[in-house]
């Protein structure tokens, strides 16, 4: 496997960090957004089940 070229100056370091960190940050952000929406969906489904049970008991 080929090795990446050595980092010679600060610009190279910042560019490397930017190339790998930015996509990781975006992926984490999207993952947390999806997680929040799934929690909301779970709560809505639980509420629906409760309401359906209440209707069946009447």
mmCIF file of C-alpha atoms in Angstrom:
data_model
loop_
_atom_site.group_PDB
_atom_site.id
_atom_site.type_symbol
_atom_site.label_atom_id
_atom_site.label_comp_id
_atom_site.label_asym_id
_atom_site.label_seq_id
_atom_site.Cartn_x
_atom_site.Cartn_y
_atom_site.Cartn_z
ATOM 1 C CA UNK A 1 0.000 0.000 0.000
ATOM 2 C CA UNK A 2 1.336 3.446 -0.914
ATOM 3 C CA UNK A 3 2.227 5.828 1.868
ATOM 4 C CA UNK A 4 1.005 9.423 1.836
ATOM 5 C CA UNK A 5 3.677 12.038 1.165
ATOM 6 C CA UNK A 6 5.361 13.532 4.242
ATOM 7 C CA UNK A 7 3.922 16.713 5.688
ATOM 8 C CA UNK A 8 6.474 19.446 5.124
ATOM 9 C CA UNK A 9 4.796 22.592 6.320
ATOM 10 C CA UNK A 10 1.795 23.941 8.175
ATOM 11 C CA UNK A 11 -0.299 24.271 4.998
ATOM 12 C CA UNK A 12 0.180 20.570 4.250
ATOM 13 C CA UNK A 13 -0.868 19.690 7.804
ATOM 14 C CA UNK A 14 -3.956 21.900 7.672
ATOM 15 C CA UNK A 15 -4.919 20.533 4.272
ATOM 16 C CA UNK A 16 -4.601 16.936 5.512
ATOM 17 C CA UNK A 17 -6.684 17.676 8.596
ATOM 18 C CA UNK A 18 -9.287 19.412 6.440
ATOM 19 C CA UNK A 19 -9.440 16.561 3.958
ATOM 20 C CA UNK A 20 -10.211 13.987 6.643
ATOM 21 C CA UNK A 21 -11.871 15.977 9.424
ATOM 22 C CA UNK A 22 -14.500 17.808 7.392
ATOM 23 C CA UNK A 23 -16.167 14.663 6.008
ATOM 24 C CA UNK A 24 -16.049 13.083 9.475
ATOM 25 C CA UNK A 25 -17.732 16.108 11.054
ATOM 26 C CA UNK A 26 -20.445 16.126 8.384
ATOM 27 C CA UNK A 27 -21.037 12.388 8.863
ATOM 28 C CA UNK A 28 -21.363 12.823 12.646
ATOM 29 C CA UNK A 29 -23.741 15.757 12.210
ATOM 30 C CA UNK A 30 -25.975 13.772 9.867
ATOM 31 C CA UNK A 31 -25.856 10.739 12.151
ATOM 32 C CA UNK A 32 -27.057 12.797 15.126
ATOM 33 C CA UNK A 33 -29.821 14.384 13.029
ATOM 34 C CA UNK A 34 -31.072 10.976 11.936
ATOM 35 C CA UNK A 35 -30.867 9.742 15.530
ATOM 36 C CA UNK A 36 -33.019 12.651 16.743
ATOM 37 C CA UNK A 37 -35.606 11.985 14.033
ATOM 38 C CA UNK A 38 -35.689 8.291 14.884
ATOM 39 C CA UNK A 39 -36.323 9.159 18.538
ATOM 40 C CA UNK A 40 -39.206 11.427 17.509
ATOM 41 C CA UNK A 41 -40.611 8.687 15.311
ATOM 42 C CA UNK A 42 -40.339 6.164 18.135
ATOM 43 C CA UNK A 43 -42.229 8.486 20.499
ATOM 44 C CA UNK A 44 -44.937 9.085 17.885
ATOM 45 C CA UNK A 45 -45.369 5.342 17.294
ATOM 46 C CA UNK A 46 -45.586 4.677 21.033
ATOM 47 C CA UNK A 47 -48.241 7.384 21.372
ATOM 48 C CA UNK A 48 -50.189 5.893 18.475
ATOM 49 C CA UNK A 49 -50.092 2.426 20.055
ATOM 50 C CA UNK A 50 -51.326 3.864 23.352
ATOM 51 C CA UNK A 51 -54.188 5.696 21.628
ATOM 52 C CA UNK A 52 -55.171 2.574 19.698
ATOM 53 C CA UNK A 53 -55.263 0.552 22.918
ATOM 54 C CA UNK A 54 -57.405 3.233 24.556
ATOM 55 C CA UNK A 55 -59.851 3.112 21.626
ATOM 56 C CA UNK A 56 -60.080 -0.682 21.818
ATOM 57 C CA UNK A 57 -60.828 -0.549 25.546
ATOM 58 C CA UNK A 58 -63.817 1.778 25.111
#
